[in-house]
Amino acid sequence: LALTAEQRERYARNLLIPGFGEAGQERLAGASVCVVGLGGLGSPAAFYLAAAGIGTLGLVDSDVVELSNLQRQVLHDTDRVGMAKVTSAVQSLAALNPDVRLRPHDERLTRDNAGALLADYDAVIEACDNFESKFLINDVCLEQRKPFATAGILALSGHALFVVPGQSPCLRCVTPSVPQGEPTTSDFGVLGVVPGMLGSLEAFEVIRWLAGLWQPGADGAGALHSVDGGTVRLKTVKIPRRRGCPCAGLWSDAQ
Ligand SMILES: [Zn+2]
């Protein structure tokens, strides 16, 4: 997987990062990441993963581009209203970086297909707009011991969590079961820059893990990153492992 002269130029600013170098770039080139949801969170995540030189990107979405998506879903553009989001995403990402192998999955992630669909990938970006899919991805990634980033957004606020099963707390450590009756962006909207920040943060965590720059927290604690748009405050809350969580059996000190 030695870099070509052209790749050395394309990724010059990656290669200069202390602790990253050619080894980090080659790790990214050999890696595969599945982005589930090609909307507000998936757009920046997929763009930055492709730009960084991830070898293979899976792209999962069954929707078509709508005019009301374009205020935040920057993978897509006005000419593509009515086009399948996976097709639009492939066009945008191939134009950005032809090095990346793109695997479109024009389907909705379900309990029946999630295991087989995610099995091929080294890591997952959860970029869905509903709690059922977020918890489904959590559970499948725990089963497959696969790292994943998850995020939620509403109005002017959002949060993100990166999970390495057995090394950091999972979504069910934070929220044990699927919340019911919570408002969504269909109720209170969302400013496009909010998923822009949180989706970028998801890509950041996954790239750091793939490049070998990620470290588990002390005592296995995780970090929930939050953006509060009311004050434009960014904060990180320490998340402990939860006793009795489905992820508990994956820890090396599991009893
Ligand atoms: Zn857990």
PDB file of C-alpha atoms and ligand atoms in Angstrom:
ATOM      1  CA  LEU A   1       0.000   0.000   0.000  1.00  0.00           C
ATOM      2  CA  ALA A   2       2.913   2.400  -0.676  1.00  0.00           C
ATOM      3  CA  LEU A   3       1.741   5.910  -1.580  1.00  0.00           C
ATOM      4  CA  THR A   4       2.114   7.177  -5.143  1.00  0.00           C
ATOM      5  CA  ALA A   5       3.705  10.588  -5.830  1.00  0.00           C
ATOM      6  CA  GLU A   6       0.236  11.995  -6.504  1.00  0.00           C
ATOM      7  CA  GLN A   7      -1.101  10.641  -3.206  1.00  0.00           C
ATOM      8  CA  ARG A   8       1.900  12.102  -1.374  1.00  0.00           C
ATOM      9  CA  GLU A   9       0.884  15.492  -2.770  1.00  0.00           C
ATOM     10  CA  ARG A  10      -2.860  15.065  -2.134  1.00  0.00           C
ATOM     11  CA  TYR A  11      -2.319  14.003   1.482  1.00  0.00           C
ATOM     12  CA  ALA A  12       0.689  16.250   2.179  1.00  0.00           C
ATOM     13  CA  ARG A  13      -1.052  18.017   5.102  1.00  0.00           C
ATOM     14  CA  ASN A  14      -2.039  14.662   6.658  1.00  0.00           C
ATOM     15  CA  LEU A  15       1.518  13.341   6.349  1.00  0.00           C
ATOM     16  CA  LEU A  16       2.928  16.348   8.219  1.00  0.00           C
ATOM     17  CA  ILE A  17       0.762  15.795  11.307  1.00  0.00           C
ATOM     18  CA  PRO A  18       2.985  14.618  14.187  1.00  0.00           C
ATOM     19  CA  GLY A  19       2.268  10.974  14.945  1.00  0.00           C
ATOM     20  CA  PHE A  20       0.306  10.465  11.706  1.00  0.00           C
ATOM     21  CA  GLY A  21       2.766  10.275   8.809  1.00  0.00           C
ATOM     22  CA  GLU A  22       2.823   7.711   5.989  1.00  0.00           C
ATOM     23  CA  ALA A  23       1.860   4.924   8.379  1.00  0.00           C
ATOM     24  CA  GLY A  24      -1.327   6.776   9.334  1.00  0.00           C
ATOM     25  CA  GLN A  25      -2.173   7.490   5.698  1.00  0.00           C
ATOM     26  CA  GLU A  26      -1.622   3.855   4.726  1.00  0.00           C
ATOM     27  CA  ARG A  27      -3.913   2.782   7.569  1.00  0.00           C
ATOM     28  CA  LEU A  28      -6.649   5.047   6.196  1.00  0.00           C
ATOM     29  CA  ALA A  29      -6.107   3.728   2.655  1.00  0.00           C
ATOM     30  CA  GLY A  30      -6.513   0.170   3.913  1.00  0.00           C
ATOM     31  CA  ALA A  31      -9.649   0.964   5.931  1.00  0.00           C
ATOM     32  CA  SER A  32     -13.362   0.770   5.188  1.00  0.00           C
ATOM     33  CA  VAL A  33     -16.056   2.872   6.863  1.00  0.00           C
ATOM     34  CA  CYS A  34     -19.823   2.629   6.453  1.00  0.00           C
ATOM     35  CA  VAL A  35     -21.792   5.900   6.647  1.00  0.00           C
ATOM     36  CA  VAL A  36     -25.409   5.109   7.517  1.00  0.00           C
ATOM     37  CA  GLY A  37     -27.571   8.077   6.526  1.00  0.00           C
ATOM     38  CA  LEU A  38     -26.564  10.605   3.875  1.00  0.00           C
ATOM     39  CA  GLY A  39     -28.306  13.622   5.370  1.00  0.00           C
ATOM     40  CA  GLY A  40     -27.154  16.448   7.624  1.00  0.00           C
ATOM     41  CA  LEU A  41     -24.675  14.392   9.685  1.00  0.00           C
ATOM     42  CA  GLY A  42     -23.656  11.980   6.912  1.00  0.00           C
ATOM     43  CA  SER A  43     -22.815  14.786   4.480  1.00  0.00           C
ATOM     44  CA  PRO A  44     -19.845  16.320   6.323  1.00  0.00           C
ATOM     45  CA  ALA A  45     -18.790  12.919   7.689  1.00  0.00           C
ATOM     46  CA  ALA A  46     -18.653  11.353   4.207  1.00  0.00           C
ATOM     47  CA  PHE A  47     -16.939  14.409   2.680  1.00  0.00           C
ATOM     48  CA  TYR A  48     -14.174  14.464   5.301  1.00  0.00           C
ATOM     49  CA  LEU A  49     -13.685  10.687   5.267  1.00  0.00           C
ATOM     50  CA  ALA A  50     -13.341  10.761   1.473  1.00  0.00           C
ATOM     51  CA  ALA A  51     -11.048  13.790   1.555  1.00  0.00           C
ATOM     52  CA  ALA A  52      -8.843  12.103   4.171  1.00  0.00           C
ATOM     53  CA  GLY A  53      -8.302   9.118   1.881  1.00  0.00           C
ATOM     54  CA  ILE A  54     -10.307   6.302   3.510  1.00  0.00           C
ATOM     55  CA  GLY A  55      -9.915   3.303   1.154  1.00  0.00           C
ATOM     56  CA  THR A  56     -13.550   2.206   0.997  1.00  0.00           C
ATOM     57  CA  LEU A  57     -16.691   4.099   1.957  1.00  0.00           C
ATOM     58  CA  GLY A  58     -20.061   2.357   2.283  1.00  0.00           C
ATOM     59  CA  LEU A  59     -23.006   4.707   1.741  1.00  0.00           C
ATOM     60  CA  VAL A  60     -26.402   3.652   3.100  1.00  0.00           C
ATOM     61  CA  ASP A  61     -29.659   5.538   2.451  1.00  0.00           C
ATOM     62  CA  SER A  62     -32.965   4.713   0.770  1.00  0.00           C
ATOM     63  CA  ASP A  63     -34.237   8.303   0.375  1.00  0.00           C
ATOM     64  CA  VAL A  64     -34.235  10.658  -2.566  1.00  0.00           C
ATOM     65  CA  VAL A  65     -32.965  14.249  -2.410  1.00  0.00           C
ATOM     66  CA  GLU A  66     -35.662  16.786  -1.518  1.00  0.00           C
ATOM     67  CA  LEU A  67     -35.465  20.562  -1.806  1.00  0.00           C
ATOM     68  CA  SER A  68     -35.933  20.928   1.975  1.00  0.00           C
ATOM     69  CA  ASN A  69     -32.791  18.761   2.540  1.00  0.00           C
ATOM     70  CA  LEU A  70     -30.399  21.191   0.888  1.00  0.00           C
ATOM     71  CA  GLN A  71     -30.276  23.678   3.785  1.00  0.00           C
ATOM     72  CA  ARG A  72     -28.089  21.138   5.664  1.00  0.00           C
ATOM     73  CA  GLN A  73     -27.340  18.081   3.496  1.00  0.00           C
ATOM     74  CA  VAL A  74     -24.383  19.522   1.614  1.00  0.00           C
ATOM     75  CA  LEU A  75     -23.512  16.289  -0.238  1.00  0.00           C
ATOM     76  CA  HIS A  76     -26.455  17.040  -2.536  1.00  0.00           C
ATOM     77  CA  ASP A  77     -27.282  19.962  -4.784  1.00  0.00           C
ATOM     78  CA  THR A  78     -30.236  21.666  -6.427  1.00  0.00           C
ATOM     79  CA  ASP A  79     -29.935  19.804  -9.735  1.00  0.00           C
ATOM     80  CA  ARG A  80     -30.258  16.487  -7.909  1.00  0.00           C
ATOM     81  CA  VAL A  81     -33.686  16.933  -6.308  1.00  0.00           C
ATOM     82  CA  GLY A  82     -35.498  13.620  -6.932  1.00  0.00           C
ATOM     83  CA  MET A  83     -32.248  11.651  -7.349  1.00  0.00           C
ATOM     84  CA  ALA A  84     -31.414   8.763  -4.971  1.00  0.00           C
ATOM     85  CA  LYS A  85     -29.204  10.120  -2.185  1.00  0.00           C
ATOM     86  CA  VAL A  86     -26.676   7.304  -2.670  1.00  0.00           C
ATOM     87  CA  THR A  87     -26.306   8.256  -6.360  1.00  0.00           C
ATOM     88  CA  SER A  88     -25.886  11.923  -5.496  1.00  0.00           C
ATOM     89  CA  ALA A  89     -23.360  11.073  -2.751  1.00  0.00           C
ATOM     90  CA  VAL A  90     -21.316   8.905  -5.136  1.00  0.00           C
ATOM     91  CA  GLN A  91     -21.142  11.796  -7.619  1.00  0.00           C
ATOM     92  CA  SER A  92     -19.982  14.303  -5.005  1.00  0.00           C
ATOM     93  CA  LEU A  93     -17.456  12.018  -3.305  1.00  0.00           C
ATOM     94  CA  ALA A  94     -15.992  10.610  -6.557  1.00  0.00           C
ATOM     95  CA  ALA A  95     -15.439  14.187  -7.739  1.00  0.00           C
ATOM     96  CA  LEU A  96     -13.691  15.071  -4.484  1.00  0.00           C
ATOM     97  CA  ASN A  97     -11.379  12.046  -4.314  1.00  0.00           C
ATOM     98  CA  PRO A  98     -11.218   9.367  -7.032  1.00  0.00           C
ATOM     99  CA  ASP A  99      -8.905   7.282  -4.779  1.00  0.00           C
ATOM    100  CA  VAL A 100     -11.843   6.203  -2.643  1.00  0.00           C
ATOM    101  CA  ARG A 101     -13.801   3.063  -3.492  1.00  0.00           C
ATOM    102  CA  LEU A 102     -17.496   3.896  -3.049  1.00  0.00           C
ATOM    103  CA  ARG A 103     -20.068   1.222  -2.261  1.00  0.00           C
ATOM    104  CA  PRO A 104     -23.635   2.570  -2.473  1.00  0.00           C
ATOM    105  CA  HIS A 105     -26.345   0.649  -0.587  1.00  0.00           C
ATOM    106  CA  ASP A 106     -29.690   2.066  -1.753  1.00  0.00           C
ATOM    107  CA  GLU A 107     -31.624   0.538   1.129  1.00  0.00           C
ATOM    108  CA  ARG A 108     -32.809   1.268   4.629  1.00  0.00           C
ATOM    109  CA  LEU A 109     -30.862  -0.319   7.487  1.00  0.00           C
ATOM    110  CA  THR A 110     -33.153  -2.830   9.211  1.00  0.00           C
ATOM    111  CA  ARG A 111     -32.868  -5.552  11.831  1.00  0.00           C
ATOM    112  CA  ASP A 112     -32.774  -8.079   8.960  1.00  0.00           C
ATOM    113  CA  ASN A 113     -29.982  -6.566   6.853  1.00  0.00           C
ATOM    114  CA  ALA A 114     -27.874  -4.637   9.391  1.00  0.00           C
ATOM    115  CA  GLY A 115     -25.624  -7.518  10.476  1.00  0.00           C
ATOM    116  CA  ALA A 116     -24.620  -8.549   6.964  1.00  0.00           C
ATOM    117  CA  LEU A 117     -24.389  -4.978   5.687  1.00  0.00           C
ATOM    118  CA  LEU A 118     -22.089  -3.664   8.430  1.00  0.00           C
ATOM    119  CA  ALA A 119     -19.968  -6.842   8.699  1.00  0.00           C
ATOM    120  CA  ASP A 120     -17.739  -5.791   5.771  1.00  0.00           C
ATOM    121  CA  TYR A 121     -16.617  -2.515   7.376  1.00  0.00           C
ATOM    122  CA  ASP A 122     -13.949  -1.618   9.941  1.00  0.00           C
ATOM    123  CA  ALA A 123     -15.975   1.223  11.489  1.00  0.00           C
ATOM    124  CA  VAL A 124     -19.403   2.845  11.204  1.00  0.00           C
ATOM    125  CA  ILE A 125     -20.723   6.406  11.216  1.00  0.00           C
ATOM    126  CA  GLU A 126     -24.283   6.490  12.542  1.00  0.00           C
ATOM    127  CA  ALA A 127     -25.869   9.469  10.808  1.00  0.00           C
ATOM    128  CA  CYS A 128     -29.555   8.521  10.977  1.00  0.00           C
ATOM    129  CA  ASP A 129     -32.562  10.657  11.832  1.00  0.00           C
ATOM    130  CA  ASN A 130     -34.336   8.224  14.173  1.00  0.00           C
ATOM    131  CA  PHE A 131     -33.638   6.551  17.507  1.00  0.00           C
ATOM    132  CA  GLU A 132     -34.506   3.021  16.326  1.00  0.00           C
ATOM    133  CA  SER A 133     -31.665   3.082  13.785  1.00  0.00           C
ATOM    134  CA  LYS A 134     -29.224   4.609  16.293  1.00  0.00           C
ATOM    135  CA  PHE A 135     -29.865   1.815  18.803  1.00  0.00           C
ATOM    136  CA  LEU A 136     -29.852  -0.852  16.066  1.00  0.00           C
ATOM    137  CA  ILE A 137     -26.387   0.311  14.946  1.00  0.00           C
ATOM    138  CA  ASN A 138     -25.214   0.373  18.574  1.00  0.00           C
ATOM    139  CA  ASP A 139     -26.361  -3.218  19.106  1.00  0.00           C
ATOM    140  CA  VAL A 140     -24.967  -4.611  15.837  1.00  0.00           C
ATOM    141  CA  CYS A 141     -21.625  -2.854  16.394  1.00  0.00           C
ATOM    142  CA  LEU A 142     -21.413  -4.306  19.921  1.00  0.00           C
ATOM    143  CA  GLU A 143     -22.088  -7.780  18.472  1.00  0.00           C
ATOM    144  CA  GLN A 144     -19.397  -7.266  15.833  1.00  0.00           C
ATOM    145  CA  ARG A 145     -17.053  -5.442  18.250  1.00  0.00           C
ATOM    146  CA  LYS A 146     -16.855  -2.656  15.712  1.00  0.00           C
ATOM    147  CA  PRO A 147     -16.112   0.994  16.600  1.00  0.00           C
ATOM    148  CA  PHE A 148     -18.754   3.533  15.641  1.00  0.00           C
ATOM    149  CA  ALA A 149     -19.569   7.203  16.026  1.00  0.00           C
ATOM    150  CA  THR A 150     -23.110   8.259  16.889  1.00  0.00           C
ATOM    151  CA  ALA A 151     -24.681  11.724  17.081  1.00  0.00           C
ATOM    152  CA  GLY A 152     -27.965  13.515  17.620  1.00  0.00           C
ATOM    153  CA  ILE A 153     -29.078  17.011  16.638  1.00  0.00           C
ATOM    154  CA  LEU A 154     -32.041  19.283  17.256  1.00  0.00           C
ATOM    155  CA  ALA A 155     -32.608  22.951  16.518  1.00  0.00           C
ATOM    156  CA  LEU A 156     -29.375  24.700  17.650  1.00  0.00           C
ATOM    157  CA  SER A 157     -27.885  21.852  19.686  1.00  0.00           C
ATOM    158  CA  GLY A 158     -26.363  18.421  19.273  1.00  0.00           C
ATOM    159  CA  HIS A 159     -24.088  15.792  20.759  1.00  0.00           C
ATOM    160  CA  ALA A 160     -21.767  13.043  19.605  1.00  0.00           C
ATOM    161  CA  LEU A 161     -20.286   9.889  21.137  1.00  0.00           C
ATOM    162  CA  PHE A 162     -17.564   7.600  19.821  1.00  0.00           C
ATOM    163  CA  VAL A 163     -17.786   3.981  20.938  1.00  0.00           C
ATOM    164  CA  VAL A 164     -15.105   1.304  20.877  1.00  0.00           C
ATOM    165  CA  PRO A 165     -16.911  -1.798  22.194  1.00  0.00           C
ATOM    166  CA  GLY A 166     -15.162  -3.136  25.282  1.00  0.00           C
ATOM    167  CA  GLN A 167     -12.980  -0.026  25.565  1.00  0.00           C
ATOM    168  CA  SER A 168     -15.463   2.846  25.900  1.00  0.00           C
ATOM    169  CA  PRO A 169     -19.120   3.129  27.014  1.00  0.00           C
ATOM    170  CA  CYS A 170     -21.849   2.536  24.428  1.00  0.00           C
ATOM    171  CA  LEU A 171     -25.035   4.444  23.595  1.00  0.00           C
ATOM    172  CA  ARG A 172     -27.012   2.223  25.999  1.00  0.00           C
ATOM    173  CA  CYS A 173     -24.599   3.200  28.809  1.00  0.00           C
ATOM    174  CA  VAL A 174     -25.869   6.779  28.274  1.00  0.00           C
ATOM    175  CA  THR A 175     -29.506   5.997  27.433  1.00  0.00           C
ATOM    176  CA  PRO A 176     -30.481   2.394  28.247  1.00  0.00           C
ATOM    177  CA  SER A 177     -33.442   2.085  25.861  1.00  0.00           C
ATOM    178  CA  VAL A 178     -34.932   3.778  22.792  1.00  0.00           C
ATOM    179  CA  PRO A 179     -36.503   7.095  23.934  1.00  0.00           C
ATOM    180  CA  GLN A 180     -40.185   7.468  23.078  1.00  0.00           C
ATOM    181  CA  GLY A 181     -41.996  10.638  22.051  1.00  0.00           C
ATOM    182  CA  GLU A 182     -38.844  12.776  21.788  1.00  0.00           C
ATOM    183  CA  PRO A 183     -39.106  15.778  19.427  1.00  0.00           C
ATOM    184  CA  THR A 184     -37.209  15.551  16.127  1.00  0.00           C
ATOM    185  CA  THR A 185     -35.933  18.015  13.556  1.00  0.00           C
ATOM    186  CA  SER A 186     -39.369  17.639  11.884  1.00  0.00           C
ATOM    187  CA  ASP A 187     -40.802  19.357  14.982  1.00  0.00           C
ATOM    188  CA  PHE A 188     -38.177  21.970  15.910  1.00  0.00           C
ATOM    189  CA  GLY A 189     -35.948  22.125  12.850  1.00  0.00           C
ATOM    190  CA  VAL A 190     -32.174  22.272  12.839  1.00  0.00           C
ATOM    191  CA  LEU A 191     -29.700  24.839  11.589  1.00  0.00           C
ATOM    192  CA  GLY A 192     -27.488  23.199   8.949  1.00  0.00           C
ATOM    193  CA  VAL A 193     -24.210  24.118  10.613  1.00  0.00           C
ATOM    194  CA  VAL A 194     -25.171  22.048  13.696  1.00  0.00           C
ATOM    195  CA  PRO A 195     -25.054  18.640  11.913  1.00  0.00           C
ATOM    196  CA  GLY A 196     -22.089  20.135  10.047  1.00  0.00           C
ATOM    197  CA  MET A 197     -20.172  20.336  13.338  1.00  0.00           C
ATOM    198  CA  LEU A 198     -21.401  17.054  14.822  1.00  0.00           C
ATOM    199  CA  GLY A 199     -20.949  15.028  11.612  1.00  0.00           C
ATOM    200  CA  SER A 200     -17.416  16.421  11.323  1.00  0.00           C
ATOM    201  CA  LEU A 201     -16.769  15.385  14.918  1.00  0.00           C
ATOM    202  CA  GLU A 202     -17.951  11.842  14.101  1.00  0.00           C
ATOM    203  CA  ALA A 203     -15.522  11.658  11.161  1.00  0.00           C
ATOM    204  CA  PHE A 204     -12.756  13.108  13.358  1.00  0.00           C
ATOM    205  CA  GLU A 205     -13.149  10.351  15.966  1.00  0.00           C
ATOM    206  CA  VAL A 206     -13.272   7.558  13.369  1.00  0.00           C
ATOM    207  CA  ILE A 207     -10.217   8.895  11.494  1.00  0.00           C
ATOM    208  CA  ARG A 208      -8.279   9.184  14.776  1.00  0.00           C
ATOM    209  CA  TRP A 209      -9.144   5.600  15.626  1.00  0.00           C
ATOM    210  CA  LEU A 210      -8.241   4.271  12.157  1.00  0.00           C
ATOM    211  CA  ALA A 211      -4.923   6.171  12.186  1.00  0.00           C
ATOM    212  CA  GLY A 212      -4.015   4.675  15.564  1.00  0.00           C
ATOM    213  CA  LEU A 213      -4.307   7.996  17.430  1.00  0.00           C
ATOM    214  CA  TRP A 214      -7.240   7.038  19.686  1.00  0.00           C
ATOM    215  CA  GLN A 215      -6.707   6.207  23.359  1.00  0.00           C
ATOM    216  CA  PRO A 216      -9.312   4.816  25.767  1.00  0.00           C
ATOM    217  CA  GLY A 217     -10.269   7.054  28.711  1.00  0.00           C
ATOM    218  CA  ALA A 218      -9.120   6.417  32.276  1.00  0.00           C
ATOM    219  CA  ASP A 219     -11.264   3.726  33.966  1.00  0.00           C
ATOM    220  CA  GLY A 220     -12.924   3.059  30.597  1.00  0.00           C
ATOM    221  CA  ALA A 221     -14.811   6.360  30.745  1.00  0.00           C
ATOM    222  CA  GLY A 222     -16.114   7.853  27.505  1.00  0.00           C
ATOM    223  CA  ALA A 223     -16.660  11.427  26.356  1.00  0.00           C
ATOM    224  CA  LEU A 224     -19.983  12.833  25.196  1.00  0.00           C
ATOM    225  CA  HIS A 225     -19.334  15.974  23.159  1.00  0.00           C
ATOM    226  CA  SER A 226     -22.129  18.546  23.169  1.00  0.00           C
ATOM    227  CA  VAL A 227     -22.788  21.765  21.323  1.00  0.00           C
ATOM    228  CA  ASP A 228     -25.289  24.113  22.936  1.00  0.00           C
ATOM    229  CA  GLY A 229     -26.325  26.575  20.290  1.00  0.00           C
ATOM    230  CA  GLY A 230     -28.079  28.819  22.794  1.00  0.00           C
ATOM    231  CA  THR A 231     -24.713  29.909  24.161  1.00  0.00           C
ATOM    232  CA  VAL A 232     -22.408  28.445  21.466  1.00  0.00           C
ATOM    233  CA  ARG A 233     -20.766  26.536  24.293  1.00  0.00           C
ATOM    234  CA  LEU A 234     -18.927  23.305  23.483  1.00  0.00           C
ATOM    235  CA  LYS A 235     -18.656  20.901  26.345  1.00  0.00           C
ATOM    236  CA  THR A 236     -17.504  17.344  26.961  1.00  0.00           C
ATOM    237  CA  VAL A 237     -19.194  15.284  29.631  1.00  0.00           C
ATOM    238  CA  LYS A 238     -17.420  12.264  31.058  1.00  0.00           C
ATOM    239  CA  ILE A 239     -19.553   9.133  30.593  1.00  0.00           C
ATOM    240  CA  PRO A 240     -19.007   6.160  32.897  1.00  0.00           C
ATOM    241  CA  ARG A 241     -19.577   2.523  31.938  1.00  0.00           C
ATOM    242  CA  ARG A 242     -23.018   1.400  33.058  1.00  0.00           C
ATOM    243  CA  ARG A 243     -23.323  -1.757  35.131  1.00  0.00           C
ATOM    244  CA  GLY A 244     -25.633  -4.306  33.533  1.00  0.00           C
ATOM    245  CA  CYS A 245     -25.424  -2.643  30.086  1.00  0.00           C
ATOM    246  CA  PRO A 246     -25.448  -5.049  27.087  1.00  0.00           C
ATOM    247  CA  CYS A 247     -21.854  -3.894  26.405  1.00  0.00           C
ATOM    248  CA  ALA A 248     -20.638  -4.979  29.860  1.00  0.00           C
ATOM    249  CA  GLY A 249     -19.677  -8.493  28.739  1.00  0.00           C
ATOM    250  CA  LEU A 250     -17.250  -7.115  26.151  1.00  0.00           C
ATOM    251  CA  TRP A 251     -14.926  -5.507  28.678  1.00  0.00           C
ATOM    252  CA  SER A 252     -11.695  -7.334  29.523  1.00  0.00           C
ATOM    253  CA  ASP A 253     -12.635  -7.252  33.212  1.00  0.00           C
ATOM    254  CA  ALA A 254     -16.183  -8.551  32.530  1.00  0.00           C
ATOM    255  CA  GLN A 255     -17.532 -10.806  35.260  1.00  0.00           C
TER     256      GLN A 255
HETATM  257 ZN    ZN B   1     -23.001   0.084  27.220  1.00  0.00          ZN
END
